Every structure is written in structure tokens, then in C-alpha cells.
PDB file of C-alpha atoms in Angstrom:
ATOM      1  CA  MET A   1     135.448-111.139 -65.547  1.00  0.00           C
ATOM      2  CA  ASN A   2     135.867-110.954 -69.290  1.00  0.00           C
ATOM      3  CA  ILE A   3     138.845-112.920 -70.610  1.00  0.00           C
ATOM      4  CA  ILE A   4     139.841-112.595 -74.231  1.00  0.00           C
ATOM      5  CA  ILE A   5     142.395-114.979 -75.690  1.00  0.00           C
ATOM      6  CA  SER A   6     144.048-115.014 -79.068  1.00  0.00           C
ATOM      7  CA  ASN A   7     145.245-118.089 -80.899  1.00  0.00           C
ATOM      8  CA  HIS A   8     147.443-115.823 -83.009  1.00  0.00           C
ATOM      9  CA  SER A   9     149.411-114.399 -80.095  1.00  0.00           C
ATOM     10  CA  ASN A  10     152.969-115.483 -79.351  1.00  0.00           C
ATOM     11  CA  THR A  11     151.942-115.649 -75.683  1.00  0.00           C
ATOM     12  CA  PRO A  12     150.781-119.126 -74.632  1.00  0.00           C
ATOM     13  CA  LEU A  13     147.060-119.484 -73.903  1.00  0.00           C
ATOM     14  CA  TYR A  14     147.571-120.312 -70.221  1.00  0.00           C
ATOM     15  CA  ARG A  15     149.684-117.170 -69.805  1.00  0.00           C
ATOM     16  CA  GLN A  16     147.078-114.971 -71.516  1.00  0.00           C
ATOM     17  CA  ILE A  17     144.405-116.308 -69.161  1.00  0.00           C
ATOM     18  CA  LYS A  18     146.610-116.067 -66.070  1.00  0.00           C
ATOM     19  CA  ASP A  19     147.707-112.494 -66.805  1.00  0.00           C
ATOM     20  CA  GLN A  20     144.118-111.342 -67.322  1.00  0.00           C
ATOM     21  CA  ILE A  21     142.917-112.946 -64.092  1.00  0.00           C
ATOM     22  CA  LYS A  22     145.829-111.342 -62.217  1.00  0.00           C
ATOM     23  CA  ARG A  23     144.913-107.970 -63.710  1.00  0.00           C
ATOM     24  CA  CYS A  24     141.283-108.438 -62.610  1.00  0.00           C
ATOM     25  CA  ILE A  25     142.471-109.161 -59.070  1.00  0.00           C
ATOM     26  CA  LEU A  26     144.935-106.280 -58.907  1.00  0.00           C
ATOM     27  CA  THR A  27     142.390-103.795 -60.252  1.00  0.00           C
ATOM     28  CA  GLU A  28     139.747-105.197 -57.884  1.00  0.00           C
ATOM     29  CA  GLU A  29     137.407-106.228 -60.671  1.00  0.00           C
ATOM     30  CA  LEU A  30     137.683-109.482 -58.722  1.00  0.00           C
ATOM     31  CA  LYS A  31     137.652-108.719 -55.014  1.00  0.00           C
ATOM     32  CA  GLU A  32     139.095-110.632 -52.097  1.00  0.00           C
ATOM     33  CA  GLY A  33     136.975-113.715 -51.427  1.00  0.00           C
ATOM     34  CA  ASP A  34     135.277-113.716 -54.848  1.00  0.00           C
ATOM     35  CA  ALA A  35     134.855-117.147 -56.399  1.00  0.00           C
ATOM     36  CA  LEU A  36     136.492-117.868 -59.738  1.00  0.00           C
ATOM     37  CA  PRO A  37     134.548-119.959 -62.244  1.00  0.00           C
ATOM     38  CA  SER A  38     135.073-123.697 -61.923  1.00  0.00           C
ATOM     39  CA  ILE A  39     137.869-125.117 -64.027  1.00  0.00           C
ATOM     40  CA  ARG A  40     135.390-126.879 -66.296  1.00  0.00           C
ATOM     41  CA  LYS A  41     133.163-123.807 -66.683  1.00  0.00           C
ATOM     42  CA  LEU A  42     136.044-121.475 -67.573  1.00  0.00           C
ATOM     43  CA  ALA A  43     137.520-124.050 -69.958  1.00  0.00           C
ATOM     44  CA  ASN A  44     134.154-124.333 -71.728  1.00  0.00           C
ATOM     45  CA  GLU A  45     133.705-120.551 -71.892  1.00  0.00           C
ATOM     46  CA  LEU A  46     137.182-120.026 -73.357  1.00  0.00           C
ATOM     47  CA  GLN A  47     137.118-123.219 -75.420  1.00  0.00           C
ATOM     48  CA  VAL A  48     140.414-124.442 -73.987  1.00  0.00           C
ATOM     49  CA  SER A  49     141.454-127.624 -72.241  1.00  0.00           C
ATOM     50  CA  VAL A  50     140.611-128.108 -68.569  1.00  0.00           C
ATOM     51  CA  LEU A  51     144.322-128.859 -68.137  1.00  0.00           C
ATOM     52  CA  THR A  52     145.117-125.339 -69.330  1.00  0.00           C
ATOM     53  CA  VAL A  53     142.771-123.773 -66.786  1.00  0.00           C
ATOM     54  CA  ARG A  54     144.007-126.101 -64.034  1.00  0.00           C
ATOM     55  CA  ARG A  55     147.565-124.937 -64.764  1.00  0.00           C
ATOM     56  CA  VAL A  56     146.428-121.296 -64.552  1.00  0.00           C
ATOM     57  CA  TYR A  57     144.686-121.836 -61.217  1.00  0.00           C
ATOM     58  CA  ASN A  58     147.628-123.814 -59.814  1.00  0.00           C
ATOM     59  CA  GLU A  59     150.111-121.080 -60.769  1.00  0.00           C
ATOM     60  CA  LEU A  60     147.853-118.336 -59.416  1.00  0.00           C
ATOM     61  CA  GLU A  61     147.634-120.248 -56.145  1.00  0.00           C
ATOM     62  CA  GLU A  62     151.424-120.708 -56.005  1.00  0.00           C
ATOM     63  CA  GLU A  63     151.819-116.953 -56.501  1.00  0.00           C
ATOM     64  CA  GLY A  64     149.317-116.168 -53.740  1.00  0.00           C
ATOM     65  CA  PHE A  65     146.557-114.685 -55.888  1.00  0.00           C
ATOM     66  CA  VAL A  66     143.969-117.389 -55.195  1.00  0.00           C
ATOM     67  CA  VAL A  67     143.234-120.200 -52.776  1.00  0.00           C
ATOM     68  CA  SER A  68     141.555-123.478 -53.630  1.00  0.00           C
ATOM     69  CA  GLN A  69     139.207-125.174 -51.222  1.00  0.00           C
ATOM     70  CA  ALA A  70     138.434-128.804 -51.951  1.00  0.00           C
ATOM     71  CA  GLY A  71     134.810-129.240 -52.908  1.00  0.00           C
ATOM     72  CA  LEU A  72     134.101-125.501 -52.753  1.00  0.00           C
ATOM     73  CA  GLY A  73     136.134-123.955 -55.546  1.00  0.00           C
ATOM     74  CA  THR A  74     138.836-121.370 -56.108  1.00  0.00           C
ATOM     75  CA  PHE A  75     138.651-117.938 -54.500  1.00  0.00           C
ATOM     76  CA  VAL A  76     140.574-114.676 -54.689  1.00  0.00           C
ATOM     77  CA  SER A  77     143.046-114.739 -51.826  1.00  0.00           C
ATOM     78  CA  THR A  78     142.327-112.536 -48.847  1.00  0.00           C
ATOM     79  CA  GLY A  79     144.849-110.522 -46.917  1.00  0.00           C
ATOM     80  CA  ASN A  80     147.785-110.172 -49.279  1.00  0.00           C
ATOM     81  CA  ILE A  81     146.439-108.207 -52.260  1.00  0.00           C
ATOM     82  CA  GLU A  82     148.264-105.036 -51.202  1.00  0.00           C
ATOM     83  CA  TRP A  83     151.525-107.002 -50.993  1.00  0.00           C
ATOM     84  CA  LEU A  84     150.885-108.367 -54.491  1.00  0.00           C
ATOM     85  CA  ARG A  85     150.236-104.830 -55.796  1.00  0.00           C
ATOM     86  CA  ASP A  86     153.467-103.630 -54.214  1.00  0.00           C
ATOM     87  CA  THR A  87     155.338-106.493 -55.859  1.00  0.00           C
ATOM     88  CA  LYS A  88     153.964-105.402 -59.241  1.00  0.00           C
ATOM     89  CA  ARG A  89     154.938-101.787 -58.536  1.00  0.00           C
ATOM     90  CA  ARG A  90     158.495-102.913 -57.831  1.00  0.00           C
ATOM     91  CA  GLU A  91     158.544-104.757 -61.164  1.00  0.00           C
ATOM     92  CA  ALA A  92     157.400-101.570 -62.899  1.00  0.00           C
ATOM     93  CA  GLU A  93     160.107 -99.596 -61.089  1.00  0.00           C
ATOM     94  CA  LYS A  94     162.773-102.027 -62.316  1.00  0.00           C
ATOM     95  CA  ASP A  95     161.516-101.643 -65.886  1.00  0.00           C
ATOM     96  CA  LEU A  96     161.517 -97.864 -65.557  1.00  0.00           C
ATOM     97  CA  LEU A  97     165.082 -97.897 -64.185  1.00  0.00           C
ATOM     98  CA  ARG A  98     166.189 -99.883 -67.240  1.00  0.00           C
ATOM     99  CA  ALA A  99     164.462 -97.348 -69.491  1.00  0.00           C
ATOM    100  CA  ILE A 100     166.127 -94.455 -67.648  1.00  0.00           C
ATOM    101  CA  LYS A 101     169.574 -96.036 -68.016  1.00  0.00           C
ATOM    102  CA  THR A 102     168.972 -96.556 -71.723  1.00  0.00           C
ATOM    103  CA  ALA A 103     167.709 -92.992 -72.142  1.00  0.00           C
ATOM    104  CA  LYS A 104     170.740 -91.565 -70.334  1.00  0.00           C
ATOM    105  CA  SER A 105     173.112 -93.627 -72.475  1.00  0.00           C
ATOM    106  CA  LEU A 106     171.414 -92.160 -75.563  1.00  0.00           C
ATOM    107  CA  GLN A 107     171.466 -88.648 -74.086  1.00  0.00           C
ATOM    108  CA  ILE A 108     167.690 -88.406 -74.006  1.00  0.00           C
ATOM    109  CA  THR A 109     166.687 -85.658 -71.603  1.00  0.00           C
ATOM    110  CA  LYS A 110     164.344 -86.150 -68.681  1.00  0.00           C
ATOM    111  CA  ASP A 111     161.773 -83.912 -70.388  1.00  0.00           C
ATOM    112  CA  GLU A 112     161.968 -85.951 -73.593  1.00  0.00           C
ATOM    113  CA  LEU A 113     161.610 -89.141 -71.575  1.00  0.00           C
ATOM    114  CA  HIS A 114     158.542 -87.712 -69.783  1.00  0.00           C
ATOM    115  CA  GLU A 115     157.032 -86.740 -73.116  1.00  0.00           C
ATOM    116  CA  MET A 116     157.658 -90.229 -74.514  1.00  0.00           C
ATOM    117  CA  LEU A 117     156.124 -91.807 -71.415  1.00  0.00           C
ATOM    118  CA  ASP A 118     153.055 -89.566 -71.628  1.00  0.00           C
ATOM    119  CA  ILE A 119     152.510 -90.440 -75.284  1.00  0.00           C
ATOM    120  CA  LEU A 120     153.005 -94.176 -74.763  1.00  0.00           C
ATOM    121  CA  TYR A 121     150.828 -94.213 -71.651  1.00  0.00           C
ATOM    122  CA  GLU A 122     147.957 -92.517 -73.481  1.00  0.00           C
ATOM    123  CA  GLU A 123     148.232 -94.855 -76.482  1.00  0.00           C
ATOM    124  CA  GLU A 124     148.091 -98.001 -74.350  1.00  0.00           C
TER     125      GLU A 124
END
């Protein structure tokens, strides 16, 4: 797991870390049952406060991405990864529906919208 944070980003540090860990879980770079680094270890690696990492782990646990076991550590949650992926797909669908409504209001054709999506997808 390679987490890169930027002090120049408008996104708070804890959010940058959390989003990257979630991405690692959803793309199966981190698999169900894998251990996450200890709070102290990750804080040292990223040169952030242990409170920042604790917040990340707590929020990931609240959202069902990880489970903490006292004395053992924090692990990628087992059993609900597919549900989490589906939740993310639904979020993407909502965003796409908003884009479609905007495109229709601006009289952008479906073909033009596809072309825009292809270009933006490749650039990302």
C-alpha cells in the first residue's frame, strides 16, 4: 500500500489517507483479512499525527471497510466488500445522472457526451 499525501492539497490529510486506503480495498490491492499498518507505524511513514491516522481508521471502521481487534490490529473487513463496491457504483451512477441532466439542458448529444467521457476517462 503506497499512500501519497500532499500538504498543498485543499483536501484534509486524513481524507487523503482515508480515500487512498478505501481505493486499495476496493481495487483489492488490500484483500479481505489483510492487516493495515499499526496507527503509529503509518503515522511515522506518512509523517502525520497518530491522531490523524486514528481518525482514518475509526472512520473506515464506521463505514465497514475495516475491523479493529484489540491487541491484534486493524484488518480489511471480510464479507461486505462487494456491498461496498456496489455502494460506490451507485454513487458513480448518481454523478453520471447529474452529468446527463446537465448535458441535456445544454443540448449536448449522447455521442458528444460519450466522446467527452472517453477523453476524460483516458486523461485521468
